[in-house]
Amino acid sequence: METFRLVAALLVPWVLGTALARVAWVAGGAGFWPGILGYGYVLGTLVTVVVMMGIDALGIPQHFPLITGILAALTFLVLWAMRPVPWRRRLEPSQGPGPMRRGVSLGQLAALLLLGVLMVRFGGFALEILWRPLYPWDAWMNWAPKARVWFEHGTLIPYVSPGDWLSGSSADAYTGSTFDNWRYPPLVPLSQLWITLALDRWDESLINLPWLFAGAALVLALYGQIRALGASPLFGLVFCYLLVSMPFTGTHIALAGYAELWVAVIYALAVMAFLRWVVTREYGQGTIALLLIAALPLVKQPGLAWSLTFLPALVVAVLPGRWIIPGIVALLGAAGAVYLTIGIEFSLPRIGEIVIRSNEIRLPGYTGDGFRFYPVWAPFIKNFFVLANWHLFWFIVPIILLLGPVLVPSRPVAVAWILALTGIGFLFLVFFFTGRYSNEALNYVTLNRAVFHMVPALTFVMAFMLLQWFRYPRSRDTQGMASV
Amino acid sequence: MALMLRPSGQRWQNGAVQSGPNTISPPGVSVSQRSDWLLVLLALLLGAILVLGAVAAYYVTGSRYVTKAALGWDGSALELLVGDGLVRGDSLELTALDERSQGVVRIPAPKLDTTRWVTFAVDISDLAARETRVGLAWHDETARAGERLIWLAPMTSGTLQVDLAERPEWQGNIGALFLVVAGALPQPLTIHRIEIRPPIPVASAILRQVWNEWTTFEGWRGHSINFIVGGTRDGLFPPVLAAALWVVFSAALYSIMRLFGGGTWRAVPFAVILLAGWLMLDARWQFDLLRQLQITGEQYAGKSYEEKRMAAEDRGLFLFAEEVKRRIAPAPARIFLIAAAPNKAPDYYIRTRLSYFLQPHNVGSLWSGLPVEGIGPGDYVIILHPHQWIREDIASGELRWREERVLRVERLMSSSIGNLYRAR
């Protein structure tokens, strides 16, 4: 029974999410099934989390059969609403699979090998997750405790500041073990709570299964999007392999429990859908991108900033050509003028106060005196080009980002380029212009984890730019593998 | 290989490629493509030889290897065992000898294999060369009467150096190392730095060391979630840099061969060269993952939650938390977990880890003192050891924090990790 409930916990949201993702994909197109399955798992998880928060807001206890029933009902509704939309595209006679080839080509062999390597890698991740109890520090300090507490109480017990907890102003409230982690966003502990509700017991290993599935979803979505843009299966698998093979990616799947993987997955899926919308203007892709961008603050406090990184790229994507540069200049100029004069000050629910002025910076988890330059080049050079975190990734990125817009002066490439630069610029601002994070760069604690938020997205951006560069037509391989 | 580009224009005959009137290649592979793969392989092979040769040449020439591999200590890291002295900045200043006109400084060296370390150097200043002698003493673990001493050549300031390889006494395994000063000390003697240096190795030894460093197993550590080292930290030549150089050299060699050999320029060979470098790094990483998986399996596979916790390194904290839970009310209780330095090591780890193990009880652990205004009757307090500002008055059943705050308590449990109390 426990196994049945666990399988249901993993599959029911996935089926719902897949049904939702189907809206955004042309049935039977290249990358259809990997794409909707990849996006489906993430969308299903997001819906599950929203449902859990919703029933808590109504004062209803967290109850596995109830939530499963709601998700199943939603799945039925979506499938019923989408019933005119075909799951498979009917092929015209001239679009038939073509004559069968004898033997396996070198490309197909390479693709099979890469697929095998990916499966071996994920098999190892799965065993690590199943065997090892909760291991990395922030996983048991910041995230999993809420899941445990919420499970034991059956409701989403509120977490308050240490001061409020001490005063006992809220009788049942809990507090965090740091000054800030009590107000961290809920997606990560809710994804663990969901598994715990299914098992009806606390299991430090099984609560990490969502990380394995999120990693697999990322690979599926990446492959689906690359294929949908016209690349061959081998090209798609090469980039999936490049992403998964990076030690830092694998570590955050195998040593599950941190929020970084979720930020990276959701941000990457948002970027992929956004860039696909830029190329094709498909409303479905644009809608999914918007949903995922809106979901980022649910994962981690920097998620809000990652959401905002889409703004400059959106400006480039929608403005007429002659207005792009003035638009960017106006945006940057306005931001700079506000920063230097009146500043920005507002509060957001669940996130906290945001103050950005020339002499004061207050962000969730950070308070400083304003932006000053800290030349912390050495830790970045060491972590990008000497230590084993990223293989050769950061040797390749500058080349493609420098050459991309030069060799392909097109709007889609410009949008991708601006998006990549904005993300890199955000990280540069955080680590080189704030005292706290420049210190954290020196001790390597936060550096790679923050960078990881955008690495999967950047991997897709590189694939995207290469595809635009070569203007790849459908290969003979894709004719025989149109359903992959 | 159907990767991305249009195939170069060749005539096709029954699926085969005719690149000339009398030349037919296997279907799908042109002569140009076949020679490309051969050039790529050759470029990769030559590139690897170049990289390894460059590494060996870099360390074999000059004193780079010695500088990098030397063991060194600033004067401030030395331990004065006999005599008087003080630390000034990074140096140790020896101000007086003992009644036997001796001063002894312990050098915090690890155990040394004498075949690997052949030069001793000490950087000093203000040595009165005629009155004062400086020597190196050590304990040879392989000899019965293992204490040995050699005197260094007299010098006023600068670096005193001795070639240990020429000394017959320098043999065996060195367990402890000392600097000895004897005679008179008319003025303070300043010791700036001490170094022990290996010999300059031959190229094969360099490459062997590089291979050993690259294949050093890292495994999951506390820092793995933040960064991965990849082999030995601060080794001779990091594998990532080696792979990058290999790719650059191979790409350059391929380009030169293609330039002089003619033929179509394609992107695929460069992509293959790049992937080769990537695969080299990934092969190393995959081996590490497999070795780690084996360790994880041996440590945790098939075990229950309690058994896994008992197999982990911090089982002591887990057992303490379980004992606390046995002694307090079953319903989630308020627990105040007090450490002397809650945001500094090791208290930071201990209190946050205990907070997790004590779930689902309601734990607050951010205070170093007694927040008596927030502790009510029936709440629990854990004082982690050591805590120099909170003391227990057993007679009156009170906890006192700097005599300012008092809390009436009943002690429930006492252990080496901490004491558990219930507030009355």
mmCIF file of C-alpha atoms in Angstrom, chain A residues 17-202:
data_model
loop_
_atom_site.group_PDB
_atom_site.id
_atom_site.type_symbol
_atom_site.label_atom_id
_atom_site.label_comp_id
_atom_site.label_asym_id
_atom_site.label_seq_id
_atom_site.Cartn_x
_atom_site.Cartn_y
_atom_site.Cartn_z
ATOM 1 C CA GLY A 17 1.270 18.488 -15.483
ATOM 2 C CA THR A 18 1.725 16.574 -18.712
ATOM 3 C CA ALA A 19 -1.879 17.261 -19.638
ATOM 4 C CA LEU A 20 -1.293 20.971 -18.983
ATOM 5 C CA ALA A 21 1.977 20.990 -20.919
ATOM 6 C CA ARG A 22 0.278 19.397 -23.900
ATOM 7 C CA VAL A 23 -1.327 22.764 -24.550
ATOM 8 C CA ALA A 24 2.056 24.201 -25.466
ATOM 9 C CA TRP A 25 3.249 21.528 -27.870
ATOM 10 C CA VAL A 26 2.259 20.662 -31.385
ATOM 11 C CA ALA A 27 1.217 17.042 -31.192
ATOM 12 C CA GLY A 28 3.631 14.693 -32.906
ATOM 13 C CA GLY A 29 6.285 17.342 -33.506
ATOM 14 C CA ALA A 30 9.908 16.575 -32.781
ATOM 15 C CA GLY A 31 10.558 16.490 -29.056
ATOM 16 C CA PHE A 32 6.843 16.289 -28.227
ATOM 17 C CA TRP A 33 6.844 13.524 -25.659
ATOM 18 C CA PRO A 34 10.112 14.399 -23.900
ATOM 19 C CA GLY A 35 9.028 18.022 -23.828
ATOM 20 C CA ILE A 36 5.597 17.545 -22.321
ATOM 21 C CA LEU A 37 6.882 14.923 -19.894
ATOM 22 C CA GLY A 38 9.695 17.200 -18.739
ATOM 23 C CA TYR A 39 7.493 20.246 -18.363
ATOM 24 C CA GLY A 40 4.726 18.036 -17.037
ATOM 25 C CA TYR A 41 6.608 16.941 -13.946
ATOM 26 C CA VAL A 42 7.539 20.499 -12.990
ATOM 27 C CA LEU A 43 4.100 21.935 -13.722
ATOM 28 C CA GLY A 44 2.494 19.072 -11.823
ATOM 29 C CA THR A 45 4.705 19.740 -8.818
ATOM 30 C CA LEU A 46 3.833 23.426 -8.902
ATOM 31 C CA VAL A 47 0.111 22.698 -9.061
ATOM 32 C CA THR A 48 0.447 20.232 -6.180
ATOM 33 C CA VAL A 49 2.223 22.831 -4.079
ATOM 34 C CA VAL A 50 -0.438 25.446 -4.875
ATOM 35 C CA VAL A 51 -3.209 22.983 -3.982
ATOM 36 C CA MET A 52 -1.511 22.220 -0.663
ATOM 37 C CA MET A 53 -1.210 25.918 0.100
ATOM 38 C CA GLY A 54 -4.778 26.464 -1.007
ATOM 39 C CA ILE A 55 -6.334 23.873 1.275
ATOM 40 C CA ASP A 56 -4.209 25.153 4.129
ATOM 41 C CA ALA A 57 -5.552 28.648 3.497
ATOM 42 C CA LEU A 58 -9.055 27.173 3.825
ATOM 43 C CA GLY A 59 -8.124 25.677 7.165
ATOM 44 C CA ILE A 60 -8.252 22.093 5.874
ATOM 45 C CA PRO A 61 -5.603 19.614 7.105
ATOM 46 C CA GLN A 62 -3.072 18.187 4.658
ATOM 47 C CA HIS A 63 -4.624 14.878 3.634
ATOM 48 C CA PHE A 64 -3.066 12.713 0.964
ATOM 49 C CA PRO A 65 -6.269 11.180 -0.456
ATOM 50 C CA LEU A 66 -7.931 14.620 -0.549
ATOM 51 C CA ILE A 67 -5.059 16.276 -2.397
ATOM 52 C CA THR A 68 -4.714 13.319 -4.752
ATOM 53 C CA GLY A 69 -8.422 13.509 -5.441
ATOM 54 C CA ILE A 70 -8.185 17.216 -6.256
ATOM 55 C CA LEU A 71 -5.255 16.606 -8.591
ATOM 56 C CA ALA A 72 -7.073 13.743 -10.289
ATOM 57 C CA ALA A 73 -10.161 15.890 -10.728
ATOM 58 C CA LEU A 74 -8.066 18.659 -12.224
ATOM 59 C CA THR A 75 -6.452 16.135 -14.552
ATOM 60 C CA PHE A 76 -9.834 14.951 -15.726
ATOM 61 C CA LEU A 77 -10.978 18.532 -16.278
ATOM 62 C CA VAL A 78 -7.909 19.405 -18.304
ATOM 63 C CA LEU A 79 -8.104 16.250 -20.413
ATOM 64 C CA TRP A 80 -11.804 16.804 -21.017
ATOM 65 C CA ALA A 81 -11.223 20.453 -21.985
ATOM 66 C CA MET A 82 -8.388 19.446 -24.319
ATOM 67 C CA ARG A 83 -10.183 16.519 -25.934
ATOM 68 C CA PRO A 84 -10.363 18.173 -29.397
ATOM 69 C CA VAL A 85 -6.579 18.568 -29.364
ATOM 70 C CA PRO A 86 -4.955 15.496 -30.909
ATOM 71 C CA TRP A 87 -2.218 13.631 -29.059
ATOM 72 C CA ARG A 88 -0.688 12.463 -32.261
ATOM 73 C CA ARG A 89 -0.356 14.362 -35.465
ATOM 74 C CA ARG A 90 -1.818 12.502 -38.412
ATOM 75 C CA LEU A 91 0.982 12.245 -40.985
ATOM 76 C CA GLU A 92 0.277 13.087 -44.640
ATOM 77 C CA PRO A 93 1.275 10.331 -47.074
ATOM 78 C CA SER A 94 4.345 12.294 -48.115
ATOM 79 C CA GLN A 95 5.375 12.579 -44.467
ATOM 80 C CA GLY A 96 5.669 8.885 -43.952
ATOM 81 C CA PRO A 97 8.687 7.502 -42.114
ATOM 82 C CA GLY A 98 10.438 6.734 -45.381
ATOM 83 C CA PRO A 99 12.371 3.659 -46.406
ATOM 84 C CA MET A 100 13.960 1.660 -43.586
ATOM 85 C CA ARG A 101 17.718 1.989 -43.338
ATOM 86 C CA ARG A 102 19.787 -1.129 -42.879
ATOM 87 C CA GLY A 103 22.117 -1.012 -39.964
ATOM 88 C CA VAL A 104 22.807 1.730 -37.458
ATOM 89 C CA SER A 105 24.532 4.943 -38.469
ATOM 90 C CA LEU A 106 27.440 6.411 -36.548
ATOM 91 C CA GLY A 107 25.196 9.182 -35.332
ATOM 92 C CA GLN A 108 22.590 6.782 -34.021
ATOM 93 C CA LEU A 109 25.288 4.756 -32.316
ATOM 94 C CA ALA A 110 26.650 7.859 -30.649
ATOM 95 C CA ALA A 111 23.139 8.831 -29.558
ATOM 96 C CA LEU A 112 22.558 5.392 -28.044
ATOM 97 C CA LEU A 113 25.869 5.614 -26.207
ATOM 98 C CA LEU A 114 24.989 9.010 -24.795
ATOM 99 C CA LEU A 115 21.597 7.720 -23.745
ATOM 100 C CA GLY A 116 23.316 4.830 -22.003
ATOM 101 C CA VAL A 117 25.704 7.171 -20.203
ATOM 102 C CA LEU A 118 22.786 9.316 -19.032
ATOM 103 C CA MET A 119 20.935 6.284 -17.736
ATOM 104 C CA VAL A 120 24.001 5.022 -15.873
ATOM 105 C CA ARG A 121 24.517 8.466 -14.360
ATOM 106 C CA PHE A 122 20.907 8.763 -13.245
ATOM 107 C CA GLY A 123 20.958 5.209 -11.965
ATOM 108 C CA GLY A 124 23.814 6.180 -9.673
ATOM 109 C CA PHE A 125 21.958 9.291 -8.527
ATOM 110 C CA ALA A 126 18.892 7.190 -7.753
ATOM 111 C CA LEU A 127 20.863 4.777 -5.590
ATOM 112 C CA GLU A 128 22.563 7.600 -3.705
ATOM 113 C CA ILE A 129 19.174 9.149 -2.973
ATOM 114 C CA LEU A 130 17.581 5.864 -1.943
ATOM 115 C CA TRP A 131 20.437 4.785 0.307
ATOM 116 C CA ARG A 132 21.791 7.965 1.862
ATOM 117 C CA PRO A 133 19.855 9.825 4.593
ATOM 118 C CA LEU A 134 19.517 13.574 4.327
ATOM 119 C CA TYR A 135 23.094 14.750 4.043
ATOM 120 C CA PRO A 136 23.982 18.303 2.974
ATOM 121 C CA TRP A 137 23.872 21.014 5.601
ATOM 122 C CA ASP A 138 21.202 23.413 4.363
ATOM 123 C CA ALA A 139 18.943 20.495 3.479
ATOM 124 C CA TRP A 140 18.482 19.502 7.124
ATOM 125 C CA MET A 141 18.893 23.023 8.503
ATOM 126 C CA ASN A 142 16.719 25.158 6.216
ATOM 127 C CA TRP A 143 14.297 23.009 4.259
ATOM 128 C CA ALA A 144 13.414 19.545 5.555
ATOM 129 C CA PRO A 145 12.537 20.582 9.137
ATOM 130 C CA LYS A 146 9.404 22.374 7.921
ATOM 131 C CA ALA A 147 8.282 19.288 6.048
ATOM 132 C CA ARG A 148 8.752 17.192 9.163
ATOM 133 C CA VAL A 149 6.894 19.639 11.401
ATOM 134 C CA TRP A 150 4.041 20.091 8.941
ATOM 135 C CA PHE A 151 3.666 16.337 8.609
ATOM 136 C CA GLU A 152 3.567 15.780 12.358
ATOM 137 C CA HIS A 153 0.972 18.513 12.827
ATOM 138 C CA GLY A 154 -0.997 17.737 9.682
ATOM 139 C CA THR A 155 -1.183 21.405 8.764
ATOM 140 C CA LEU A 156 1.200 24.078 7.535
ATOM 141 C CA ILE A 157 2.105 25.380 10.965
ATOM 142 C CA PRO A 158 3.267 28.989 10.668
ATOM 143 C CA TYR A 159 6.896 29.898 11.128
ATOM 144 C CA VAL A 160 7.674 33.210 12.818
ATOM 145 C CA SER A 161 10.764 35.262 13.572
ATOM 146 C CA PRO A 162 12.891 34.225 16.560
ATOM 147 C CA GLY A 163 11.756 37.335 18.403
ATOM 148 C CA ASP A 164 8.081 36.553 17.899
ATOM 149 C CA TRP A 165 8.675 32.938 18.839
ATOM 150 C CA LEU A 166 10.377 33.964 22.029
ATOM 151 C CA SER A 167 7.522 36.251 23.011
ATOM 152 C CA GLY A 168 5.101 33.403 22.395
ATOM 153 C CA SER A 169 2.762 35.705 20.488
ATOM 154 C CA SER A 170 1.666 32.792 18.329
ATOM 155 C CA ALA A 171 1.082 29.737 20.476
ATOM 156 C CA ASP A 172 1.819 26.920 18.028
ATOM 157 C CA ALA A 173 4.250 28.744 15.778
ATOM 158 C CA TYR A 174 7.733 27.449 15.114
ATOM 159 C CA THR A 175 10.890 29.365 14.309
ATOM 160 C CA GLY A 176 14.001 28.693 12.278
ATOM 161 C CA SER A 177 17.502 27.793 13.370
ATOM 162 C CA THR A 178 18.888 30.926 11.703
ATOM 163 C CA PHE A 179 17.651 34.500 11.684
ATOM 164 C CA ASP A 180 16.274 34.139 8.161
ATOM 165 C CA ASN A 181 15.343 30.566 7.315
ATOM 166 C CA TRP A 182 11.986 30.783 9.087
ATOM 167 C CA ARG A 183 10.636 32.797 6.156
ATOM 168 C CA TYR A 184 12.127 30.843 3.256
ATOM 169 C CA PRO A 185 9.615 30.065 0.503
ATOM 170 C CA PRO A 186 7.590 26.860 0.761
ATOM 171 C CA LEU A 187 8.050 24.888 -2.461
ATOM 172 C CA VAL A 188 10.966 22.722 -1.313
ATOM 173 C CA PRO A 189 9.512 21.601 2.044
ATOM 174 C CA LEU A 190 6.076 21.151 0.458
ATOM 175 C CA SER A 191 7.527 18.827 -2.185
ATOM 176 C CA GLN A 192 9.041 16.791 0.662
ATOM 177 C CA LEU A 193 5.820 16.959 2.677
ATOM 178 C CA TRP A 194 3.917 15.583 -0.309
ATOM 179 C CA ILE A 195 6.062 12.444 -0.342
ATOM 180 C CA THR A 196 5.809 12.153 3.447
ATOM 181 C CA LEU A 197 2.011 12.344 3.293
ATOM 182 C CA ALA A 198 2.033 9.549 0.737
ATOM 183 C CA LEU A 199 4.240 7.342 2.925
ATOM 184 C CA ASP A 200 2.446 8.422 6.099
ATOM 185 C CA ARG A 201 5.831 8.395 7.820
ATOM 186 C CA TRP A 202 9.018 10.413 7.791
#
